Amino acid sequence: LALTGGVKPAQVRKAVATARNVALRFKRDIEKKGEELKALIEEQTHALEKKVSKLNAMVEVAQEAIWTIELYLGRHEKIKQLRGGKAAPKKTPITIRQLVLNMDEECAVAAEYGGIDTQDVEEFDKWIQKPKHLQQVLPEPKGVVALHVRGQMKHHGDDDAVTETYFLMRNGARLYRIHTAFLAKRHLFPTKDEFDNFFYDFDFDWDTHERRKRPLRPGGYEYMEAMKKADKRRRHYLRCLLFLQGLIDRTKVFHPMPAPQINLCNPDEHDEYLRFIRDAELLLPSGKPTFNDWLRTINSQMEVGMRIVGEWRTYHTSGRELERRSHPSGHSPDSHTPYIIETVKGGYFIIRFPYETWRGTASRRASYCVYPSDDWVINFDLVTVEDVDFYINSRVDRHEYTRLFPLLKCVRRLKRAEIKEEKPFRKLLTGQIAGKHGVDVKEAAAEVDGLVRWWKFKNKTHRALTSDDNKALRMIVHEFGLKHEREQDLKQQHADQDRVVKALLKAAPEAIYIGHRKGREYVTISPMNADNVFVCEQTWRHGEYGLEEKACRDWTLLDKRVERWTELWSNQRWPEISIGLRRAKVLTDPEITQAIKWGFSFLGPHERDDHKGGWSSRHKNSKFRFMPLAATWQRKKFKLTLYYSTLKTLFPPKNRLLTGDRDGAAIHYLHVVWEWKKDGLHFFRSGNSEIVAKIENPPWVSEKKHGYDHEADVDTRLVRIWKK
């Protein structure tokens, strides 16, 4: 570039620098003005936001007040009379029930299709009009109870079914259903400690398996949030009372009333005109196990010959699981149909059923594997109608198994049908017992239930008894005679009973049960270990020279023979002893020791086979080096697990050789299963996997604390000291 006009380069450079400085000055001034303007805008915006937030709070309070007034006035209220009739007497107090119920759980209508939803409320209206159903939901002659349509969503996004609230009002024979915009929660009025619990924090202690209660620090963030939640809940309950007050003031649902004007917020009127039923706080344990514990208990007693009923198609885990369990694959049994367990293999049972092909019914039946842990299957022979009625009507944990209502209703129907089918047989049996053994008909009838149950469980295949079953009739009548004879023997020896019991306790100090067999024969039962499975059964004879031991059987299992004994004495551990377990399912202590030795001796070649792809040829015959760590025996599941680790994983990594620090170690575990064959007991590998655990918290300790209800459920048979 050439300069013209005699301008010197230095002058040009000076002019350019001056222009650049001026431009930079202007830029800085503009940026400064922009920051000042931005700060001013942010300040004004913040001030406006504060004003808007205050206005929003005021608007929210105003909207809440308007909605509350509309709630009292019944602006969005729909009242439907379900039934007419005579009203309750004038002096009858109005009852308000605390617990909010769920329609689908109470009536179980359309349970086969998942239960009713918001489209089927009329079905509940038909159901509730029956006297026994009304007595179940609202037994008081004048009162109100709140209901949600469902306790859980039937379909994704069906929130209305869970939150939408209906009120059932009763006045004598009259019945009303009211729908309003008010959404009740779990209770219509608070529990005694509900507001106090806002100011406590609850956590679970894994060592004691109990909830710990810790008060919040006043003035702290959690405490202030708790105050807001408590205030919000208080306003919710006040709106609920205001809605009910509006019903009393502006409708004639509860007329004639015990007083011209009733104020729900006046405690002086509660005893005279009102009754608040705290049924949510009265849901105390009934003494019966929870449904899941009950189902687990009866299914754990499955045996060959027993009948089971299941929700095979509806609640199956997956298509792949169906293929794995059934043969030919893809076929499953019919739901709500009893099937007899025909075979047991390992940890599962096998049932068989006919199935259809494109040619028609197959000549051979299909098979299906059932596990005792399957929660869509019920052991039909160990269920009673009373049990099913209790769990269908129990409100304690019913929401957890509403999906099984169709199965429970089916089992109840089948049980009632079997009782009806057996009625002629039981009547005939009562007459045969009374005639042959010369006892009163009432006495014979009282023994029939126990005798029929004894015969069913005595035989391999369980079935209903009919009047033409001569063999069953003959055997049961004979069993009554033996039982009657044992009772007579016991009455004759009544004077010696206390002395015999004391002598037996002295001869067998570890005994937990003493029973009378027959004549002058007695039996004592002593546990062999802490598993409540194997016992030592000793038979004694009380003669003129004192007690004489006739037989002693160590490591034996109790069976139905116990029902023939007459209990003379037992302690608190006797009810915990398992009766009727299969011998192939459990192991004695010596057999567990044998299984542990087999498992650790199996590990060397087993690990080489598993890792043969990574082993070089020069190591293929070398011995696999590992360290046994622990072996655990799960008492309730009869499961043996071995823990071990390779030697190199027990040492610190190279970069921590000086400190010896390790974050964790790779621990392998192996499950050992067994099977009895003609030549004795055989052990097999069930599974092998790897976990990473910290040294201070090995997996067998965690297994005790977190995996089971009590530490006593896991027995650690071998533990090596695991040090850094």
XYZ file of C-alpha atoms in Angstrom:
724
model
C 0.000 0.000 0.000
C 1.549 3.277 -1.064
C 0.964 6.570 0.737
C 0.138 9.623 -1.423
C -0.081 13.325 -0.794
C 3.116 13.529 1.245
C 1.561 11.998 4.419
C 4.131 10.442 6.670
C 3.625 6.909 8.066
C 4.182 8.037 11.642
C 1.317 10.499 11.381
C -0.978 7.793 10.046
C -0.093 5.448 12.884
C -0.693 8.205 15.426
C -4.106 8.994 13.930
C -5.134 5.336 13.981
C -4.068 4.936 17.616
C -6.015 8.067 18.587
C -9.152 6.773 16.851
C -8.783 3.373 18.560
C -8.448 4.971 22.001
C -11.513 7.117 21.407
C -13.511 4.031 20.302
C -12.411 2.058 23.388
C -13.403 4.977 25.634
C -16.836 5.100 24.035
C -17.163 1.303 24.408
C -16.315 1.441 28.114
C -18.775 4.267 28.652
C -21.506 2.318 26.858
C -20.774 -0.872 28.879
C -20.836 1.139 32.120
C -24.161 2.728 31.199
C -25.463 -0.739 30.227
C -24.465 -2.250 33.597
C -26.062 0.672 35.449
C -29.222 0.255 33.396
C -29.190 -3.529 33.985
C -28.809 -3.021 37.737
C -31.652 -0.523 37.711
C -33.893 -2.921 35.761
C -33.033 -5.825 38.098
C -33.800 -3.670 41.134
C -37.144 -2.627 39.723
C -37.888 -6.190 38.609
C -37.126 -7.515 42.088
C -39.378 -4.893 43.635
C -42.158 -5.784 41.202
C -41.685 -9.512 41.881
C -42.051 -8.888 45.621
C -45.244 -6.953 44.993
C -46.509 -9.639 42.589
C -45.678 -12.424 45.057
C -47.599 -10.591 47.758
C -50.489 -10.083 45.357
C -50.319 -13.757 44.327
C -50.412 -14.792 47.980
C -53.377 -12.508 48.533
C -55.086 -13.852 45.428
C -54.393 -17.428 46.541
C -55.847 -16.712 49.981
C -58.838 -15.016 48.368
C -59.360 -17.933 45.981
C -59.104 -20.379 48.876
C -61.620 -18.346 50.841
C -63.998 -18.176 47.854
C -63.634 -21.914 47.258
C -64.247 -22.610 50.950
C -67.387 -20.487 50.900
C -68.570 -22.258 47.744
C -67.840 -25.551 49.490
C -70.073 -24.539 52.391
C -72.779 -23.321 49.989
C -72.574 -26.468 47.871
C -71.948 -24.684 44.558
C -70.308 -27.735 42.888
C -72.229 -30.395 44.783
C -74.300 -33.255 43.383
C -76.565 -35.272 45.682
C -77.993 -38.597 44.516
C -80.504 -40.510 46.621
C -79.703 -44.221 46.387
C -82.471 -45.527 48.596
C -85.564 -44.175 50.299
C -87.350 -45.308 53.414
C -87.891 -44.338 57.010
C -85.472 -41.902 58.650
C -83.619 -42.652 61.868
C -85.177 -41.449 65.163
C -84.763 -37.768 65.956
C -82.449 -38.273 68.936
C -80.014 -40.453 66.976
C -76.582 -38.735 66.980
C -74.781 -38.056 63.682
C -71.685 -40.228 63.252
C -68.641 -39.049 61.300
C -66.139 -41.765 60.459
C -62.461 -40.823 60.348
C -61.073 -43.294 57.798
C -61.517 -42.570 54.074
C -62.351 -45.876 52.384
C -61.827 -47.083 48.813
C -64.776 -48.335 46.768
C -62.794 -50.918 44.811
C -61.452 -52.508 48.009
C -64.769 -52.528 49.847
C -66.974 -54.047 47.159
C -64.460 -55.919 44.930
C -66.931 -55.488 42.041
C -65.308 -56.233 38.661
C -62.156 -57.364 40.462
C -61.483 -59.692 37.536
C -60.926 -56.601 35.389
C -58.892 -54.619 37.888
C -61.827 -53.294 39.941
C -64.198 -50.382 39.427
C -63.029 -46.919 38.363
C -64.612 -43.488 37.908
C -66.795 -44.859 35.095
C -68.318 -47.570 37.314
C -69.460 -45.680 40.416
C -73.039 -46.785 39.701
C -71.924 -50.376 40.269
C -70.917 -49.380 43.792
C -74.330 -47.714 44.208
C -76.030 -51.052 43.473
C -73.682 -52.977 45.752
C -73.994 -50.683 48.778
C -77.795 -50.922 48.887
C -77.684 -54.474 50.226
C -78.028 -54.436 54.049
C -74.915 -56.528 54.774
C -72.781 -54.332 52.516
C -74.101 -51.138 54.083
C -73.395 -52.621 57.511
C -69.816 -53.220 56.389
C -69.198 -49.645 55.162
C -71.454 -47.491 57.379
C -73.028 -49.480 60.235
C -74.342 -46.454 62.177
C -78.036 -45.560 61.526
C -77.210 -41.878 60.960
C -73.776 -40.851 59.712
C -71.325 -40.097 56.945
C -68.254 -41.822 55.519
C -65.924 -40.609 52.743
C -64.766 -42.830 49.905
C -62.270 -42.664 47.082
C -63.073 -44.658 43.971
C -59.745 -46.498 44.083
C -56.842 -46.912 46.448
C -54.374 -47.217 43.560
C -54.465 -46.155 39.924
C -55.937 -48.717 37.553
C -54.467 -47.084 34.456
C -51.548 -44.711 34.068
C -52.759 -41.135 34.496
C -56.028 -42.114 36.195
C -55.416 -39.722 39.096
C -59.090 -38.827 39.533
C -59.907 -42.337 40.715
C -57.443 -41.978 43.594
C -58.218 -38.390 44.646
C -61.878 -37.842 43.705
C -64.011 -38.068 46.843
C -67.577 -39.216 47.371
C -69.518 -38.975 50.619
C -71.971 -41.679 51.627
C -74.691 -40.325 53.938
C -77.098 -42.544 55.832
C -80.241 -41.649 57.697
C -82.053 -44.779 58.787
C -83.132 -46.594 55.619
C -82.368 -43.546 53.478
C -79.082 -43.505 51.625
C -77.400 -40.674 49.698
C -74.198 -40.350 47.685
C -72.737 -36.849 47.422
C -70.035 -35.729 45.001
C -68.275 -32.412 45.553
C -65.118 -30.519 44.616
C -63.560 -31.261 48.027
C -60.759 -33.824 47.844
C -60.316 -35.732 51.079
C -57.041 -37.357 52.002
C -56.659 -40.476 54.151
C -58.732 -39.084 57.059
C -61.734 -36.784 57.477
C -60.404 -35.428 60.765
C -56.919 -35.652 62.281
C -55.542 -38.471 64.367
C -54.465 -37.728 67.921
C -50.739 -37.427 67.155
C -50.928 -36.303 63.511
C -49.883 -32.687 64.112
C -47.226 -33.649 66.655
C -45.592 -35.944 64.103
C -44.924 -33.007 61.796
C -42.253 -31.849 64.235
C -40.415 -35.167 64.449
C -38.119 -36.915 62.026
C -38.388 -40.684 61.699
C -35.599 -42.980 60.569
C -35.169 -46.746 60.593
C -32.626 -48.489 62.799
C -31.358 -51.500 60.855
C -29.807 -53.010 63.979
C -32.995 -53.031 66.076
C -35.463 -53.023 63.143
C -37.416 -50.220 64.786
C -38.348 -46.668 63.818
C -36.576 -43.976 65.805
C -38.287 -40.674 66.609
C -36.121 -37.542 66.612
C -37.540 -34.056 67.424
C -36.784 -31.240 64.975
C -34.718 -28.272 66.135
C -36.967 -25.220 66.742
C -36.086 -22.337 64.412
C -34.346 -24.582 61.886
C -35.298 -24.913 58.235
C -36.980 -28.311 58.743
C -38.939 -26.941 61.688
C -40.210 -23.957 59.667
C -41.205 -26.253 56.794
C -43.022 -28.486 59.291
C -44.957 -25.454 60.549
C -46.062 -24.664 56.995
C -47.166 -28.258 56.381
C -49.020 -28.413 59.699
C -50.836 -25.154 58.929
C -51.789 -26.407 55.473
C -53.117 -29.670 56.929
C -55.062 -27.737 59.584
C -56.784 -25.639 56.905
C -57.625 -28.821 55.001
C -59.417 -30.366 57.990
C -61.247 -27.088 58.695
C -62.547 -27.072 55.107
C -63.711 -30.641 55.597
C -65.659 -29.691 58.720
C -67.048 -26.641 56.934
C -68.305 -28.819 54.075
C -70.039 -31.161 56.533
C -71.417 -28.173 58.426
C -72.899 -26.885 55.167
C -74.627 -30.230 54.565
C -76.168 -30.090 58.033
C -77.224 -26.435 57.722
C -78.668 -26.305 54.187
C -79.894 -29.864 53.429
C -82.430 -32.202 54.961
C -80.265 -35.295 54.654
C -80.093 -35.801 58.441
C -83.584 -34.587 59.314
C -85.131 -34.940 61.812
C -82.072 -33.764 63.767
C -81.522 -34.090 67.516
C -81.235 -30.274 67.809
C -82.411 -27.328 65.673
C -78.813 -26.215 65.089
C -75.660 -28.350 65.388
C -72.179 -26.849 65.360
C -69.441 -29.309 64.425
C -66.765 -27.033 65.875
C -68.395 -26.888 69.309
C -66.888 -29.625 71.547
C -69.835 -29.333 73.968
C -72.166 -30.831 71.344
C -69.928 -33.761 70.407
C -71.097 -36.183 73.063
C -74.781 -35.337 72.818
C -75.426 -34.799 69.096
C -72.281 -36.032 67.352
C -70.027 -39.087 67.376
C -66.552 -39.095 65.867
C -65.457 -42.673 65.126
C -61.640 -42.892 65.064
C -61.596 -46.037 62.917
C -58.269 -45.049 61.305
C -56.629 -45.241 64.738
C -58.453 -48.469 65.600
C -56.742 -50.432 62.810
C -54.695 -52.325 65.350
C -53.086 -55.705 64.678
C -55.716 -58.442 64.902
C -53.281 -61.094 66.104
C -53.311 -62.689 62.661
C -50.298 -62.453 60.343
C -50.282 -59.999 57.457
C -51.570 -61.304 54.154
C -48.090 -61.687 52.674
C -46.867 -63.622 55.734
C -49.977 -65.816 55.691
C -49.608 -66.572 51.978
C -45.907 -67.282 52.397
C -46.618 -69.662 55.295
C -49.277 -71.776 53.599
C -47.384 -71.899 50.286
C -44.197 -72.990 52.030
C -46.060 -76.144 53.087
C -46.788 -77.295 49.538
C -46.449 -81.033 49.090
C -47.105 -83.575 46.374
C -50.834 -84.362 46.284
C -51.977 -80.935 47.484
C -54.173 -78.710 45.341
C -53.241 -75.184 44.277
C -55.171 -72.386 42.546
C -53.511 -69.518 40.709
C -53.901 -66.405 38.560
C -51.773 -67.979 35.858
C -52.576 -65.813 32.858
C -53.256 -62.476 34.494
C -50.357 -62.123 36.894
C -47.615 -64.091 35.197
C -44.213 -62.430 35.334
C -43.292 -62.347 31.642
C -43.521 -64.231 28.382
C -39.957 -65.474 28.736
C -40.697 -66.731 32.243
C -43.709 -68.604 30.858
C -41.500 -70.302 28.289
C -39.014 -71.290 30.979
C -41.626 -72.705 33.336
C -43.913 -74.600 30.952
C -43.388 -77.580 28.687
C -44.315 -77.385 25.888
C -43.407 -73.727 26.169
C -46.032 -71.047 25.797
C -48.843 -72.917 27.573
C -50.151 -72.082 31.038
C -52.872 -73.586 33.265
C -56.341 -72.087 33.487
C -56.796 -69.473 36.183
C -59.167 -70.219 39.090
C -58.947 -73.984 38.493
C -57.538 -76.347 41.161
C -54.553 -78.438 40.073
C -52.910 -81.299 41.961
C -49.161 -81.138 42.566
C -47.856 -84.317 40.971
C -44.075 -84.092 41.263
C -41.407 -82.233 43.181
C -37.977 -81.526 41.761
C -35.358 -79.443 43.520
C -36.983 -76.263 44.809
C -40.115 -76.352 42.654
C -43.258 -78.418 42.138
C -44.794 -79.638 38.897
C -48.460 -79.632 37.929
C -49.877 -81.004 34.692
C -52.859 -79.914 32.623
C -54.430 -80.621 29.215
C -53.804 -78.149 26.406
C -55.029 -77.567 22.881
C -53.107 -77.761 19.608
C -54.273 -77.057 16.067
C -55.281 -80.723 15.865
C -57.304 -80.625 19.072
C -56.525 -81.728 22.646
C -52.979 -83.065 22.929
C -52.568 -86.702 23.964
C -49.988 -85.821 26.633
C -50.543 -83.146 29.226
C -48.393 -80.045 29.535
C -46.336 -79.440 32.670
C -45.748 -76.257 34.623
C -43.232 -75.398 37.367
C -44.566 -73.757 40.524
C -42.390 -72.235 43.245
C -43.573 -71.745 46.843
C -42.544 -68.093 46.510
C -45.026 -67.448 43.669
C -47.382 -64.810 45.043
C -50.158 -65.465 42.502
C -50.672 -69.038 43.759
C -52.578 -70.211 46.843
C -52.242 -73.585 48.554
C -55.925 -74.515 48.374
C -55.875 -77.327 50.938
C -54.529 -75.157 53.763
C -57.048 -72.339 53.290
C -60.300 -71.931 55.200
C -63.311 -69.813 54.318
C -62.768 -67.859 57.526
C -59.211 -66.985 56.461
C -60.339 -65.695 53.064
C -63.196 -63.669 54.585
C -60.812 -62.098 57.068
C -58.275 -60.963 54.462
C -60.912 -59.708 52.031
C -62.537 -57.598 54.761
C -59.360 -56.528 56.588
C -58.505 -52.857 56.050
C -55.046 -53.046 57.633
C -53.007 -53.924 54.531
C -55.719 -54.765 51.987
C -54.418 -52.184 49.501
C -51.320 -54.339 48.994
C -53.196 -57.313 47.546
C -56.309 -55.933 45.811
C -54.944 -57.468 42.604
C -55.527 -60.910 44.168
C -59.196 -60.278 45.029
C -60.420 -62.386 42.054
C -58.257 -65.283 43.222
C -59.416 -64.963 46.830
C -63.069 -64.822 45.787
C -62.548 -67.891 43.601
C -60.910 -69.838 46.456
C -63.769 -68.905 48.775
C -66.337 -70.045 46.197
C -64.539 -73.362 45.637
C -64.195 -73.956 49.380
C -67.892 -73.348 49.955
C -68.752 -75.679 47.076
C -66.529 -78.395 48.582
C -68.147 -77.970 52.005
C -71.568 -78.314 50.397
C -70.408 -81.399 48.477
C -69.060 -83.008 51.660
C -72.152 -82.277 53.762
C -73.857 -85.679 53.095
C -70.603 -87.507 53.866
C -70.143 -85.641 57.142
C -73.731 -86.386 58.138
C -73.261 -90.067 57.359
C -69.935 -90.086 59.214
C -71.539 -88.575 62.325
C -74.165 -91.307 62.369
C -71.615 -94.088 61.860
C -69.410 -92.820 64.724
C -72.344 -92.433 67.092
C -73.713 -95.875 66.238
C -70.486 -97.884 66.350
C -68.814 -96.305 69.379
C -71.917 -95.472 71.411
C -71.286 -91.750 71.801
C -73.688 -88.837 71.660
C -74.452 -87.394 68.191
C -73.319 -83.916 69.286
C -70.015 -85.305 70.539
C -69.491 -87.167 67.263
C -70.371 -84.095 65.171
C -67.844 -81.988 67.098
C -65.054 -84.390 66.115
C -65.914 -84.636 62.415
C -64.002 -81.574 61.199
C -60.748 -82.678 62.797
C -61.140 -86.264 61.602
C -61.867 -85.244 58.007
C -58.862 -82.943 58.022
C -56.716 -85.783 59.438
C -57.789 -88.146 56.667
C -57.183 -85.605 53.885
C -53.670 -84.785 55.045
C -52.921 -88.422 55.800
C -53.371 -89.337 52.151
C -51.036 -88.284 49.392
C -53.749 -86.874 47.124
C -56.155 -84.346 48.613
C -59.765 -84.282 47.450
C -63.334 -83.736 48.574
C -65.102 -86.624 50.314
C -68.432 -87.938 49.057
C -70.986 -90.254 50.642
C -69.962 -93.222 48.452
C -66.348 -93.155 49.684
C -66.559 -96.306 51.824
C -62.832 -96.609 52.450
C -62.537 -93.099 53.863
C -65.651 -93.666 55.977
C -64.283 -96.914 57.414
C -60.825 -95.444 58.183
C -62.180 -92.284 59.829
C -64.609 -94.230 62.037
C -61.728 -96.506 63.095
C -59.522 -93.469 63.851
C -62.234 -92.025 66.088
C -62.262 -95.301 67.996
C -58.506 -95.168 68.541
C -58.708 -91.557 69.650
C -61.585 -92.313 72.005
C -59.605 -95.206 73.459
C -56.553 -93.001 74.059
C -58.711 -90.434 75.832
C -60.173 -93.111 78.078
C -56.667 -94.407 78.906
C -55.589 -90.891 79.759
C -58.567 -90.351 82.057
C -57.718 -93.537 83.962
C -54.139 -92.331 84.429
C -55.141 -88.759 85.301
C -53.896 -89.073 88.861
C -50.399 -89.994 87.661
C -50.075 -87.330 84.957
C -48.260 -84.661 86.983
C -45.852 -87.203 88.397
C -45.157 -88.652 84.924
C -44.533 -85.198 83.426
C -42.046 -84.317 86.174
C -40.254 -87.633 85.687
C -40.067 -87.123 81.905
C -38.700 -83.578 82.289
C -36.048 -84.948 84.590
C -35.177 -87.746 82.142
C -35.236 -85.395 79.109
C -34.348 -81.901 80.403
C -34.099 -80.444 76.867
C -37.671 -81.468 76.013
C -40.075 -78.847 74.683
C -43.076 -81.170 74.366
C -44.481 -84.129 76.273
C -47.366 -86.112 74.849
C -49.348 -89.262 75.525
C -49.361 -91.856 72.722
C -51.449 -94.795 73.903
C -51.850 -96.918 76.972
C -48.863 -96.157 79.198
C -46.645 -94.877 76.385
C -45.406 -91.273 76.264
C -43.250 -89.232 73.896
C -40.835 -86.344 74.458
C -39.613 -83.976 71.754
C -36.291 -82.100 72.045
C -34.834 -79.756 69.375
C -31.566 -80.814 67.775
C -30.467 -77.249 66.909
C -31.809 -73.712 66.565
C -33.566 -74.338 63.240
C -36.886 -75.565 64.720
C -36.862 -78.375 62.154
C -35.042 -81.490 63.330
C -35.866 -82.981 66.718
C -34.971 -85.884 68.938
C -38.052 -88.054 69.441
C -37.940 -90.326 72.504
C -40.602 -92.901 73.340
C -41.087 -93.869 76.999
C -43.131 -96.441 78.859
C -44.341 -95.808 82.377
C -44.471 -99.135 84.179
C -44.560 -100.303 87.735
C -40.768 -99.837 87.991
C -40.825 -96.269 86.657
C -39.920 -94.819 83.263
C -38.262 -96.921 80.603
C -36.958 -95.515 77.301
C -38.208 -97.672 74.430
C -36.827 -95.802 71.402
C -34.812 -92.695 70.554
C -34.713 -91.126 67.076
C -32.182 -88.328 66.503
C -32.415 -85.823 63.629
C -35.982 -86.739 62.775
C -38.809 -84.660 61.306
C -42.252 -84.441 62.847
C -45.217 -85.395 60.691
C -48.961 -85.834 61.055
C -48.436 -88.453 63.764
C -48.387 -85.528 66.192
C -52.131 -85.129 65.719
C -52.637 -88.567 67.314
C -50.802 -87.562 70.468
C -52.429 -85.879 73.442
C -50.382 -82.929 74.688
C -49.561 -83.048 78.387
C -46.964 -80.262 78.555
C -45.099 -77.887 76.216
C -43.147 -74.650 76.398
C -43.211 -71.512 74.254
C -40.911 -72.950 71.590
C -43.133 -75.897 70.677
C -45.478 -73.904 68.327
C -42.427 -72.813 66.309
C -41.407 -76.391 65.409
C -42.129 -77.223 61.757
C -44.402 -80.198 61.147
C -44.769 -82.036 57.865
C -41.607 -80.875 56.079
C -40.207 -83.058 53.318
C -36.936 -84.755 54.221
C -35.496 -83.888 50.804
C -35.979 -80.187 51.514
C -33.815 -79.844 54.630
C -30.373 -80.826 55.871
C -29.111 -81.920 59.252
C -26.058 -80.275 60.823
C -23.721 -83.108 59.718
C -25.165 -82.875 56.194
C -24.637 -79.098 56.132
C -21.002 -79.651 57.137
C -20.729 -82.217 54.351
C -22.228 -79.745 51.852
C -19.772 -76.998 52.903
C -16.821 -79.338 52.418
C -18.149 -80.398 49.023
C -18.720 -76.787 47.935
C -15.223 -75.551 48.771
C -13.620 -78.669 47.288
C -15.682 -78.081 44.124
C -14.533 -74.481 43.737
C -11.053 -75.142 42.298
C -12.001 -77.056 39.149
C -15.252 -75.106 38.890
C -13.429 -71.775 38.713
C -10.942 -73.106 36.191
C -13.766 -74.243 33.969
C -15.492 -70.879 34.254
C -12.353 -68.973 33.352
C -10.859 -71.384 30.841
C -11.142 -68.746 28.159
C -8.755 -66.538 30.098
C -6.336 -69.217 31.309
C -3.197 -69.873 29.356
C -2.364 -73.467 28.451
C 0.464 -73.675 30.960
C -2.012 -72.984 33.833
C -4.774 -75.331 32.736
C -3.731 -78.021 35.214
C -2.769 -75.666 38.035
C -4.770 -75.522 41.221
C -7.071 -72.547 41.598
C -6.033 -70.531 44.668
C -8.866 -69.084 46.724
C -9.685 -68.430 50.357
C -12.943 -69.622 51.956
C -14.540 -66.738 53.846
C -17.916 -67.843 55.156
C -20.820 -70.225 54.765
C -24.357 -69.235 55.745
C -27.470 -71.337 56.220
C -30.801 -69.533 55.883
C -33.106 -71.232 58.337
C -36.408 -70.186 56.802
C -35.491 -70.756 53.165
C -33.192 -73.778 53.741
C -30.552 -72.176 51.540
C -26.787 -72.758 51.767
C -24.430 -70.033 50.487
C -20.640 -70.180 50.375
C -18.490 -67.030 50.225
C -14.909 -67.029 48.980
C -12.373 -64.785 47.280
C -9.301 -65.192 45.128
C -6.050 -64.566 46.944
C -4.973 -61.644 44.771
C -8.127 -59.654 45.522
C -7.447 -59.918 49.253
C -4.154 -58.015 48.903
C -3.931 -54.221 48.423
C -3.208 -52.914 44.890
C 0.398 -52.162 43.946
C 0.068 -48.428 44.505
C -1.100 -49.036 48.103
C 1.320 -51.687 49.241
C 2.825 -49.383 51.880
C -0.466 -48.293 53.441
C -2.336 -51.545 52.839
C -5.560 -49.615 52.123
C -8.343 -51.240 50.080
C -11.716 -49.813 49.046
C -13.270 -53.240 48.755
C -12.660 -56.765 47.626
C -14.287 -58.939 44.984
C -16.165 -61.658 46.841
C -17.708 -64.609 45.063
C -20.650 -66.568 46.387
C -21.902 -70.011 45.467
C -25.277 -71.587 46.261
C -25.258 -75.311 46.996
C -28.365 -77.417 46.364
C -28.896 -81.099 46.997
C -30.931 -84.071 45.892
C -31.565 -87.454 47.438
C -31.017 -90.379 45.084
C -30.976 -94.125 45.539
C -27.277 -94.122 46.402
C -27.501 -91.249 48.889
C -27.194 -87.468 49.053
C -25.823 -85.570 46.028
C -24.791 -81.889 45.904
C -24.926 -79.504 42.961
C -23.990 -75.924 42.181
C -26.992 -73.608 41.890
C -25.355 -70.302 40.951
C -22.140 -68.361 41.164
C -21.709 -64.619 41.066
C -19.480 -61.812 42.292
C -20.111 -58.871 44.592
C -17.893 -56.094 45.907
C -17.987 -55.501 49.636
C -16.119 -53.346 52.106
C -13.838 -55.099 54.534
C -15.609 -53.610 57.542
C -19.021 -54.829 56.341
C -18.750 -58.308 54.781
C -21.842 -59.603 52.942
C -22.732 -62.293 55.480
C -23.041 -59.590 58.152
C -25.229 -57.491 55.838
C -27.231 -60.619 55.142
C -28.050 -60.813 58.824
C -28.954 -57.159 59.217
C -30.805 -56.271 56.060
C -31.977 -59.381 54.269
C -34.190 -60.971 56.896
C -36.508 -60.128 59.757
C -34.220 -61.359 62.500
C -30.564 -62.199 62.795
C -31.562 -65.665 63.958
C -32.793 -66.426 60.441
C -29.191 -66.740 59.232
C -26.728 -69.143 60.777
C -23.074 -68.463 60.004
C -21.299 -71.806 60.040
C -17.766 -70.715 59.075
C -16.190 -67.272 59.211
C -12.539 -66.531 58.619
C -10.948 -63.489 60.207
C -10.719 -60.903 57.461
C -8.053 -58.375 58.364
C -6.227 -55.675 56.444
